[in-house]
Short mmCIF file of C-alpha atoms in Angstrom, two decimals:
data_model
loop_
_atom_site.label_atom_id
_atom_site.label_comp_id
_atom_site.label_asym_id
_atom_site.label_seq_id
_atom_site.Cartn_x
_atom_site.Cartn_y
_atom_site.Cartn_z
CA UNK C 1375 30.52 -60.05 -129.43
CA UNK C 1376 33.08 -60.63 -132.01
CA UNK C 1377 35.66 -62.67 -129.53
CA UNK C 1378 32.41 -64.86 -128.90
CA UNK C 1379 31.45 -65.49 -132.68
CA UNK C 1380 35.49 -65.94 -133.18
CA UNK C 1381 35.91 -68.96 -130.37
CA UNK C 1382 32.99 -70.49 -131.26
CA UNK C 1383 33.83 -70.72 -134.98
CA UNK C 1384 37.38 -71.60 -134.25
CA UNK C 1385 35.62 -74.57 -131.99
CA UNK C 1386 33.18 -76.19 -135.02
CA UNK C 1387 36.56 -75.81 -137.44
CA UNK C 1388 38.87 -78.06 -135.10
CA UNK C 1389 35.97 -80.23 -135.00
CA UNK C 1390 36.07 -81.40 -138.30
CA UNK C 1391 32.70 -80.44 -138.92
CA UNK C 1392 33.34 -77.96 -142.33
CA UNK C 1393 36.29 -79.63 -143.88
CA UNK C 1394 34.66 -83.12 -144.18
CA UNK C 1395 31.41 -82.28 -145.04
CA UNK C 1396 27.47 -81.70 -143.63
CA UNK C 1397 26.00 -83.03 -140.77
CA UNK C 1398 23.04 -83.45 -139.35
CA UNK C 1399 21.27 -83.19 -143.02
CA UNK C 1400 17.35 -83.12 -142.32
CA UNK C 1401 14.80 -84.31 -145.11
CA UNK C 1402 12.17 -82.15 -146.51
CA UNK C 1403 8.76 -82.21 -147.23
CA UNK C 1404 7.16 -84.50 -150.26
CA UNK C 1405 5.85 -82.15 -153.05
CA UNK C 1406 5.02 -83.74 -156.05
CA UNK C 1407 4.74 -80.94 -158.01
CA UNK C 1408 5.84 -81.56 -161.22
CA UNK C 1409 9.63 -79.02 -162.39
CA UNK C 1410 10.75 -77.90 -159.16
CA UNK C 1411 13.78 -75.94 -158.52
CA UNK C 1412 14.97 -75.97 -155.13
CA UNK C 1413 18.04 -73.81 -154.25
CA UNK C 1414 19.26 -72.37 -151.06
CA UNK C 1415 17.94 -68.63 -150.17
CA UNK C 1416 19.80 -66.13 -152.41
CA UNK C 1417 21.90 -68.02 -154.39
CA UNK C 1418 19.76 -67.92 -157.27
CA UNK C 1419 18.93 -64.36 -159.02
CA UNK C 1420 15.55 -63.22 -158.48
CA UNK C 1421 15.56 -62.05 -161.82
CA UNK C 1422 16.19 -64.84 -163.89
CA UNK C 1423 14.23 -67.20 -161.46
CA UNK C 1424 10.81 -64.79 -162.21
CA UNK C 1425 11.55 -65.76 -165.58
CA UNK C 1426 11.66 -69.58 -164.93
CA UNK C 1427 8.75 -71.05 -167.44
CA UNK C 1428 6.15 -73.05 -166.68
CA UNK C 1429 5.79 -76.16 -165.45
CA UNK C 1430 8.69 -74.97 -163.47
CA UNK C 1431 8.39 -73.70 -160.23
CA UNK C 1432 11.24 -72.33 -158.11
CA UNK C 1433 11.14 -73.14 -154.14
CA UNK C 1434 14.06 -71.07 -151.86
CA UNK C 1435 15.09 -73.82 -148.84
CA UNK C 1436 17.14 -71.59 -146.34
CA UNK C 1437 20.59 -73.36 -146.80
CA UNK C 1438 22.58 -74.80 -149.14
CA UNK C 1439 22.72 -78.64 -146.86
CA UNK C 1440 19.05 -77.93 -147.06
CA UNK C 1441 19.10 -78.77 -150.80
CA UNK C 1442 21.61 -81.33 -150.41
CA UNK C 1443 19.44 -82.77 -147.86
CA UNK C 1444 16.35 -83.04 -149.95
CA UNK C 1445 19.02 -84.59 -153.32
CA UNK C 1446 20.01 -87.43 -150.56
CA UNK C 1447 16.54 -88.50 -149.32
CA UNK C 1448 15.35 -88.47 -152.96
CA UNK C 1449 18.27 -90.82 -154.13
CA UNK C 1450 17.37 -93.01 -150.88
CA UNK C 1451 13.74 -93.22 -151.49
CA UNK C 1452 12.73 -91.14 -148.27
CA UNK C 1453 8.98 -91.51 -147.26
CA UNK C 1454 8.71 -87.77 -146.91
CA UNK C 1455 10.89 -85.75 -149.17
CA UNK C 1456 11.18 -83.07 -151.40
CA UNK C 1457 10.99 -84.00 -155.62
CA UNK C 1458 13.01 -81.96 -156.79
CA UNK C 1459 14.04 -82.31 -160.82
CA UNK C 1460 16.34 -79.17 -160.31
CA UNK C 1461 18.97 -78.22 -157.88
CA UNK C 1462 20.72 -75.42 -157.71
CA UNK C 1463 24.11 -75.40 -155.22
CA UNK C 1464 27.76 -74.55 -155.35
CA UNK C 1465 30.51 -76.78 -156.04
CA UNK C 1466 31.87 -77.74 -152.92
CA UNK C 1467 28.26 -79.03 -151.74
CA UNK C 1468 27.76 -80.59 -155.16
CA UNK C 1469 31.16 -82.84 -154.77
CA UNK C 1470 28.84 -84.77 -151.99
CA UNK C 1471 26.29 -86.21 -154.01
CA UNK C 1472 27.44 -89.30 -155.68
CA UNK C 1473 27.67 -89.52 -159.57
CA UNK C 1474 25.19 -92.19 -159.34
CA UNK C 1475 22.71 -89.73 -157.78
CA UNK C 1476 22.51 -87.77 -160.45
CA UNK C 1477 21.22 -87.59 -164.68
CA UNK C 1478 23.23 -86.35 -167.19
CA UNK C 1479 22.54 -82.55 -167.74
CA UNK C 1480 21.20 -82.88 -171.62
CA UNK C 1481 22.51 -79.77 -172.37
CA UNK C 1482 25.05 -79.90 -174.81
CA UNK C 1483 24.71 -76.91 -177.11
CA UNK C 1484 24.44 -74.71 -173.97
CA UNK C 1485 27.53 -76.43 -172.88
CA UNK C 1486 29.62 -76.13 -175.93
CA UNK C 1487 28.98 -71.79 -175.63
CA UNK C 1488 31.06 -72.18 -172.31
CA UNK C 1489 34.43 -71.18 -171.76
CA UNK C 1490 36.84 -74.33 -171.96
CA UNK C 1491 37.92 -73.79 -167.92
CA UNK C 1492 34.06 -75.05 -167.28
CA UNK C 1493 33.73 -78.30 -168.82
CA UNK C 1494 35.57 -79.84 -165.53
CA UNK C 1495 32.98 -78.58 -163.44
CA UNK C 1496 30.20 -79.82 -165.44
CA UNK C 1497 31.65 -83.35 -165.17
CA UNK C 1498 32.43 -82.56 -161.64
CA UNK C 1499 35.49 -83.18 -161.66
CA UNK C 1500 35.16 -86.24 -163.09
CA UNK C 1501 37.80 -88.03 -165.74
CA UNK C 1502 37.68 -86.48 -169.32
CA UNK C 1503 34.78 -88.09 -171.68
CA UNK C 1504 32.30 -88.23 -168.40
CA UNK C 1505 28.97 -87.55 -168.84
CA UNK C 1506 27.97 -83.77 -167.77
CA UNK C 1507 26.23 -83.96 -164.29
CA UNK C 1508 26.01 -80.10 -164.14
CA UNK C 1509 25.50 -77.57 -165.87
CA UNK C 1510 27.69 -73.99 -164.32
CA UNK C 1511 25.65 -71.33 -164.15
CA UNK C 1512 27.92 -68.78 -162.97
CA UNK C 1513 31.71 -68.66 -161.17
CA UNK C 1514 33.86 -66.00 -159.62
CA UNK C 1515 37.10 -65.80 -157.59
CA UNK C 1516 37.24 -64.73 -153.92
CA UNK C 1517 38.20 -61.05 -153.01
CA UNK C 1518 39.79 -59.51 -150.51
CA UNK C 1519 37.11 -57.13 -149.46
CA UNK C 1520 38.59 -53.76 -147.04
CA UNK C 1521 36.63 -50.96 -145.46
CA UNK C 1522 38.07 -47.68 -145.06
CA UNK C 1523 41.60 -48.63 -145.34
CA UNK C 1524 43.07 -47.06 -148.15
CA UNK C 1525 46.70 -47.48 -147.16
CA UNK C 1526 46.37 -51.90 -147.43
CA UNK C 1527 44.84 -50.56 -151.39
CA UNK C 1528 47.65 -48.86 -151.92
CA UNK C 1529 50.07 -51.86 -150.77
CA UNK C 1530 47.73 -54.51 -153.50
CA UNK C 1531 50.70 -55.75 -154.96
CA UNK C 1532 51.57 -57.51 -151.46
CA UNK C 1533 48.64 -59.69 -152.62
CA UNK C 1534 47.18 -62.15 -149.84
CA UNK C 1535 50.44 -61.47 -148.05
CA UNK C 1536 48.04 -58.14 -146.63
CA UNK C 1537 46.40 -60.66 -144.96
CA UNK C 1538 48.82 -61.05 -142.00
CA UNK C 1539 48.95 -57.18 -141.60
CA UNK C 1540 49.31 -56.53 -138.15
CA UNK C 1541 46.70 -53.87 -138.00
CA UNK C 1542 44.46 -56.52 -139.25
CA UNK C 1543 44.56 -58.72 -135.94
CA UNK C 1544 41.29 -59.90 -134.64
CA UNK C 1545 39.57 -57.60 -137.62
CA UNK C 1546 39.46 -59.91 -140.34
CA UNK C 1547 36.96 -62.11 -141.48
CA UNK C 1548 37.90 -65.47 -143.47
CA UNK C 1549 35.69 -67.67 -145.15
CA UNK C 1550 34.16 -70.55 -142.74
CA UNK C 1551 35.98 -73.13 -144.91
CA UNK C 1552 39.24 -74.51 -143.68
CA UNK C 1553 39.94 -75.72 -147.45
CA UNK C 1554 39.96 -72.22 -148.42
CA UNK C 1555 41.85 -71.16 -145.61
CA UNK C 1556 44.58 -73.93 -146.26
CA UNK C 1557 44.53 -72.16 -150.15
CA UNK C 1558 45.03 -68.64 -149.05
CA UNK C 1559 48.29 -70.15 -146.61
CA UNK C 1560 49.57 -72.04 -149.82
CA UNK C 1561 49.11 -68.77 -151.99
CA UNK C 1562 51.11 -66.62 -149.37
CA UNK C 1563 53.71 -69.20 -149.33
CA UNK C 1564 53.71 -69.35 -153.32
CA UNK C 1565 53.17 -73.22 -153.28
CA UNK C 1566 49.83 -75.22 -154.40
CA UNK C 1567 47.77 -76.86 -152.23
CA UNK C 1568 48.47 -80.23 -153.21
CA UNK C 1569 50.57 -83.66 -151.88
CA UNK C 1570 53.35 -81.95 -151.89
CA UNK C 1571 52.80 -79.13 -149.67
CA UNK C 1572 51.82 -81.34 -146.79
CA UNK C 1573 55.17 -82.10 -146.16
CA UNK C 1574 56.43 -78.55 -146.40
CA UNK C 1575 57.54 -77.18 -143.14
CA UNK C 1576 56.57 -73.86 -143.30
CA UNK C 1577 52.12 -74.29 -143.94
CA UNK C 1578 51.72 -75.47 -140.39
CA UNK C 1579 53.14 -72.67 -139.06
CA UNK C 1580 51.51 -69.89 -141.94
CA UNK C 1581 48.07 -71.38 -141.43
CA UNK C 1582 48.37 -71.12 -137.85
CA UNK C 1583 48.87 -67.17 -138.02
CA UNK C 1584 46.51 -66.94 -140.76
CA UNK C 1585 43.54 -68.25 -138.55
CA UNK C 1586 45.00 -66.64 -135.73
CA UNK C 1587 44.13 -63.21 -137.51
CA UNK C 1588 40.38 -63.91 -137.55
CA UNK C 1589 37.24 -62.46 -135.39
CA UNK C 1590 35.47 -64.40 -137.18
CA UNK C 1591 35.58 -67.88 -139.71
CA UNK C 1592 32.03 -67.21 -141.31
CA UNK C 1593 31.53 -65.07 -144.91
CA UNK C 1594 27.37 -65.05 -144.41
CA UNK C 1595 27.27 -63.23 -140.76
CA UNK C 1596 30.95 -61.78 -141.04
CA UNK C 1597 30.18 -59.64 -143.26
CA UNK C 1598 27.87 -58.00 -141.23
CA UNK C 1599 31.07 -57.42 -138.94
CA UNK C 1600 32.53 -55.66 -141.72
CA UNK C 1601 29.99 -53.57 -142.26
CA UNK C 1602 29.44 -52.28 -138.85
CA UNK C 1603 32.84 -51.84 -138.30
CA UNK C 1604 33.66 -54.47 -136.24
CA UNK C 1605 36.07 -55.83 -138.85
CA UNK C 1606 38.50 -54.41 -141.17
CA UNK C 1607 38.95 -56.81 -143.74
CA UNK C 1608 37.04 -59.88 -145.39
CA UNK C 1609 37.98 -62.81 -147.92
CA UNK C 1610 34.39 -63.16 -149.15
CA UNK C 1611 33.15 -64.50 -152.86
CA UNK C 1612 32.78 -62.11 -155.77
CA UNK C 1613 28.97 -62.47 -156.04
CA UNK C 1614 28.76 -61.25 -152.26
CA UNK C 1615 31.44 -58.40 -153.29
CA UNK C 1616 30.26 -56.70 -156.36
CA UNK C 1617 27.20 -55.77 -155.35
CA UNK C 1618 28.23 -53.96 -152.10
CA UNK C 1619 31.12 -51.78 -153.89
CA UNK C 1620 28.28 -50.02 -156.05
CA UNK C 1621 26.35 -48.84 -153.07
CA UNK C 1622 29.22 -48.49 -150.19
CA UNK C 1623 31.52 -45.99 -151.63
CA UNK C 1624 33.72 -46.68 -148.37
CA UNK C 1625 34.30 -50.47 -149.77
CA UNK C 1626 37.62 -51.54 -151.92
CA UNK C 1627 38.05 -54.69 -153.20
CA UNK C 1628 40.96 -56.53 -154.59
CA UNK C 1629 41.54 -59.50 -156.39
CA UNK C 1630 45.53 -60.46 -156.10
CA UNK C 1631 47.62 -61.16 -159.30
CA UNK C 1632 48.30 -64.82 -157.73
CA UNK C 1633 44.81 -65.63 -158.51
CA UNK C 1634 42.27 -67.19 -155.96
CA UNK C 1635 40.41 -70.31 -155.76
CA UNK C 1636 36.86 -70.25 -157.82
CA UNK C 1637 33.91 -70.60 -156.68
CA UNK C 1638 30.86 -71.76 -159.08
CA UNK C 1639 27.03 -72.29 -158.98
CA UNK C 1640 25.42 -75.35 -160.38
CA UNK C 1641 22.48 -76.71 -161.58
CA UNK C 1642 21.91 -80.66 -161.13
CA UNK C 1643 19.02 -82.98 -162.19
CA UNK C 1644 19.03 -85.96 -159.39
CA UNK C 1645 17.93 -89.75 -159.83
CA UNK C 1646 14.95 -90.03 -157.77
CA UNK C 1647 13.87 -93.40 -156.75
CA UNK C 1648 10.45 -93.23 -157.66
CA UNK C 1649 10.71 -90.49 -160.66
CA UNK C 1650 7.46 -89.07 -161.68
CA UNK C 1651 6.18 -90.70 -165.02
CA UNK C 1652 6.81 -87.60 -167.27
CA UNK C 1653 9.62 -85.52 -166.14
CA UNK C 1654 9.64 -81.96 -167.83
CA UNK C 1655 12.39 -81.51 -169.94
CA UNK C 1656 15.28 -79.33 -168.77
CA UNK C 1657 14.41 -75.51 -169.62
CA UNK C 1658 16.59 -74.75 -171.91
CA UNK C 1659 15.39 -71.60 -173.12
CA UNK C 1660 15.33 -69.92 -169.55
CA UNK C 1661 19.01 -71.37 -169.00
CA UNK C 1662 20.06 -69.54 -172.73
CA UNK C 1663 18.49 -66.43 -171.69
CA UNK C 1664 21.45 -66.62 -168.79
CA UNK C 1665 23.75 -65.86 -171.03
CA UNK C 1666 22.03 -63.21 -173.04
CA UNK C 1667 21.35 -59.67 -173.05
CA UNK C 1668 19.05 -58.45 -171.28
CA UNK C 1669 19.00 -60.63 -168.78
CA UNK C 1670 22.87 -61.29 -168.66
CA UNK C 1671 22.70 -58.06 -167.52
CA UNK C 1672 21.09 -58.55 -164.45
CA UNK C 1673 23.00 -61.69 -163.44
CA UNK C 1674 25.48 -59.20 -163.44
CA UNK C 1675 24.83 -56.66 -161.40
CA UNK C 1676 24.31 -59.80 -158.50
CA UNK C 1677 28.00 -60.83 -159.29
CA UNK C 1678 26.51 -63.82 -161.18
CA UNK C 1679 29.05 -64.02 -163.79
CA UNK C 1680 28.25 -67.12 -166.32
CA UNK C 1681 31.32 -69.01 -167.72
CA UNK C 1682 31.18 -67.85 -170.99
CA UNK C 1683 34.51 -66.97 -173.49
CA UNK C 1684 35.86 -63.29 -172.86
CA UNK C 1685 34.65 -62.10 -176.11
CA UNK C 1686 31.06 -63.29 -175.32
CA UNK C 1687 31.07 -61.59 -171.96
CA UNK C 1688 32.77 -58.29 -173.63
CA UNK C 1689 29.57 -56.48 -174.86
CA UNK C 1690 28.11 -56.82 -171.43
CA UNK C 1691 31.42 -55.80 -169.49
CA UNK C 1692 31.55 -52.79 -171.60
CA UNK C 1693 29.06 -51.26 -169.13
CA UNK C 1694 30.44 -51.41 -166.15
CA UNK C 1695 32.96 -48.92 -164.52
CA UNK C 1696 36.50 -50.42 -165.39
CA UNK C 1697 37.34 -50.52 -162.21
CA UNK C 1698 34.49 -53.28 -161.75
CA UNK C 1699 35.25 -55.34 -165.07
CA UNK C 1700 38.68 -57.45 -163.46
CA UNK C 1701 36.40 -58.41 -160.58
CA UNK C 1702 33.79 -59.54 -162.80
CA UNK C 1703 36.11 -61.45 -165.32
CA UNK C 1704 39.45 -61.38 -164.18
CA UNK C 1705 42.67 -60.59 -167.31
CA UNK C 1706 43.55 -63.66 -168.67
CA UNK C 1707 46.54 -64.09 -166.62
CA UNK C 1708 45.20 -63.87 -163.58
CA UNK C 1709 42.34 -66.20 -164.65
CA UNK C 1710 45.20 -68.70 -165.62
CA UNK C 1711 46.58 -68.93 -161.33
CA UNK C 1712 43.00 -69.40 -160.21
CA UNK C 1713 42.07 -72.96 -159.93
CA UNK C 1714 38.73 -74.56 -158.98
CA UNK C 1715 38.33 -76.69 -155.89
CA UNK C 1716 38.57 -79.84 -157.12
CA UNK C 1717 37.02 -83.10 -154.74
CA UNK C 1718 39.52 -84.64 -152.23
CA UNK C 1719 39.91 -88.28 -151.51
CA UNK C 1720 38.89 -89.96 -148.15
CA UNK C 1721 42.66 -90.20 -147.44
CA UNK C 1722 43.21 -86.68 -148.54
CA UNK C 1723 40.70 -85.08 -146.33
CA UNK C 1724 42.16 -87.04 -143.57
CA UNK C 1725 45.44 -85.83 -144.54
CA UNK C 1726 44.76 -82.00 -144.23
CA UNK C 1727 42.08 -82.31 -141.43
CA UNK C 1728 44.95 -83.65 -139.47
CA UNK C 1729 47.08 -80.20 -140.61
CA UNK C 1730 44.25 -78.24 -139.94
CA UNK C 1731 43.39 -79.79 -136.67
CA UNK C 1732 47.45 -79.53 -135.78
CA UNK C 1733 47.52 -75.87 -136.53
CA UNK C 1734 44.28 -74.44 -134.91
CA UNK C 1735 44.93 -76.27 -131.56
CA UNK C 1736 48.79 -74.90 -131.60
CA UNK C 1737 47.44 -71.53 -131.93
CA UNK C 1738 44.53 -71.91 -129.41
#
């Protein structure tokens, strides 16, 4: 029931458990087998990976720590692993892989056809003149994602303030993340989620109701809540969003003018300990075909949306209903408040685990 899937997801959160990272990571099997992709189940688009040239071979693990898993052991020299030379996962399970875990992406005219706002992520965050450890497949911003309410669409401008509607109590969904859920308090409040607004006396207090609207803390099985009914409301990521509101005419979806936090996808190349003796090169010509019609196309229609300059992504856009095209590639002013989720210290993380921890046990 959802007050069940609520506590329990409320219980792992004060734990700790999301905010700091994986646990429990389990190794994976030795392969061998020379250009393999792993990636967690769905996060790649079928699509493109069909097209994925030989000697490469994809191989879907069912979760993202999965992949990260399999990285780890490599770096470590596990006995029984997985050899990857590819790995596809999302920024915030990227930023746990250590620099020195990874080989430069050799990639550079690929890179230099992405927007400016990606080169950051392809260092991984990492100081200006870094070598690129990444190369970013595709981004997107979060949406607030509503189901049959058509009076919170008509009230968008309130932005994420809609969140604390009353009507929305116990039938919203909000991403299992307590980083995020720190971001959308900051955004309500106007303020950034930095130094600064751990001393403000007001976030305690804001992320406590915030959580406190949730049935659930969990985008992949919330949104089945939504679906059914049994929610109202969901803060889920664009690439989850746009394809639902072509099918489910009962779906709405709105991206506040304050911007959201972005998400992106990644591809890595890890330093195994025992690298085979003639690594395939990276393929470039499946990761150019990304970002060109007609497979840009289909990356899409998943909500895959690759980094590229406005002007490049234009031709494509032009397709779509223009209702679609701002969730897709938000107007540049809007793209300017987003901001990518950036790695936090040791001390940091301790710093707004404690807030975190504070707020969901004052509301418990």
């Amino acid at each position: 029931m959802p007050s069940i899937r609520r506590r329990r997801a409320l219980q792992l959160l004060a734990t700790g458990a999301v905010l700091g990272g994986t646990s429990g990571l389990v190794g994976c099997r030795r392969s061998g087998a020379a250009g393999l992709l792993l990636s967690a189940r769905g996060e790649l688009p079928t699509a493109w990976l069909r097209a994925l040239p030989a000697p490469w071979r994809s191989r879907p693990l069912e979760t993202p720590d999965a992949v990260l898993a399999a990285a780890q052991a490599a770096a470590q020299g596990a006995a029984s692993r997985e050899e990857a030379l590819l790995l596809a996962l999302g920024d915030g399970w990227a930023g746990q892989l250590e620099p020195d875990q990874l080989q430069p992406i050799e990639a550079s005219a690929l890179l230099n056809r992405l927007a400016p706002f990606a080169q950051a992520p392809s260092r991984l965050f990492r100081p200006e003149g870094s070598a690129s450890l990444a190369y970013p497949w595709a981004f997107g911003t979060w949406l607030l994602l509503l189901r049959n309410r058509p009076d919170l669409r008509r009230r968008q401008a309130e932005g994420w303030s809609l969140l604390l509607d009353p009507s929305l109590r116990r039938r919203l969904v909000l991403p299992s993340s307590p980083r995020l859920v720190i971001e959308l308090a900051c955004r309500q409040l106007g303020i950034a989620a930095d130094a600064a607004a751990l001393a403000d006396p007001r976030l305690p207090g804001q992320l406590q109701r915030l959580a406190g609207q949730a049935v659930a803390l969990d985008e992949r099985d919330g949104l089945n809540l939504l679906l059914a009914g049994d929610a109202e409301a969901a803060v889920l990521p664009s690439h989850q969003v746009i394809p639902l509101l072509q099918s489910d005419p009962r779906l709405d979806a709105l991206l506040p003018a304050s911007g959201s936090p972005l998400w992106w996808q990644l591809l890595l190349r890890p330093l195994n300990s025992s690298p085979l003796a003639a690594d395939p090169p990276l393929p470039l010509e499946w990761l150019r075909a990304g970002l060109e019609l007609p497979m840009l196309d289909r990356l899409l229609a998943g909500g895959w949306v690759p980094p590229l300059p406005a002007q490049a992504l234009a031709p494509a856009l032009a397709r779509w209903p223009e209702r679609l095209r701002p969730l897709l590639l938000p107007p540049p002013a809007v793209l300017a408040r987003c901001n990518s989720l950036e790695p936090w210290s040791a001390a940091e993380r301790q710093r707004w685990q404690q807030l975190w921890d504070r707020a969901i046990a004052a509301g418990a």
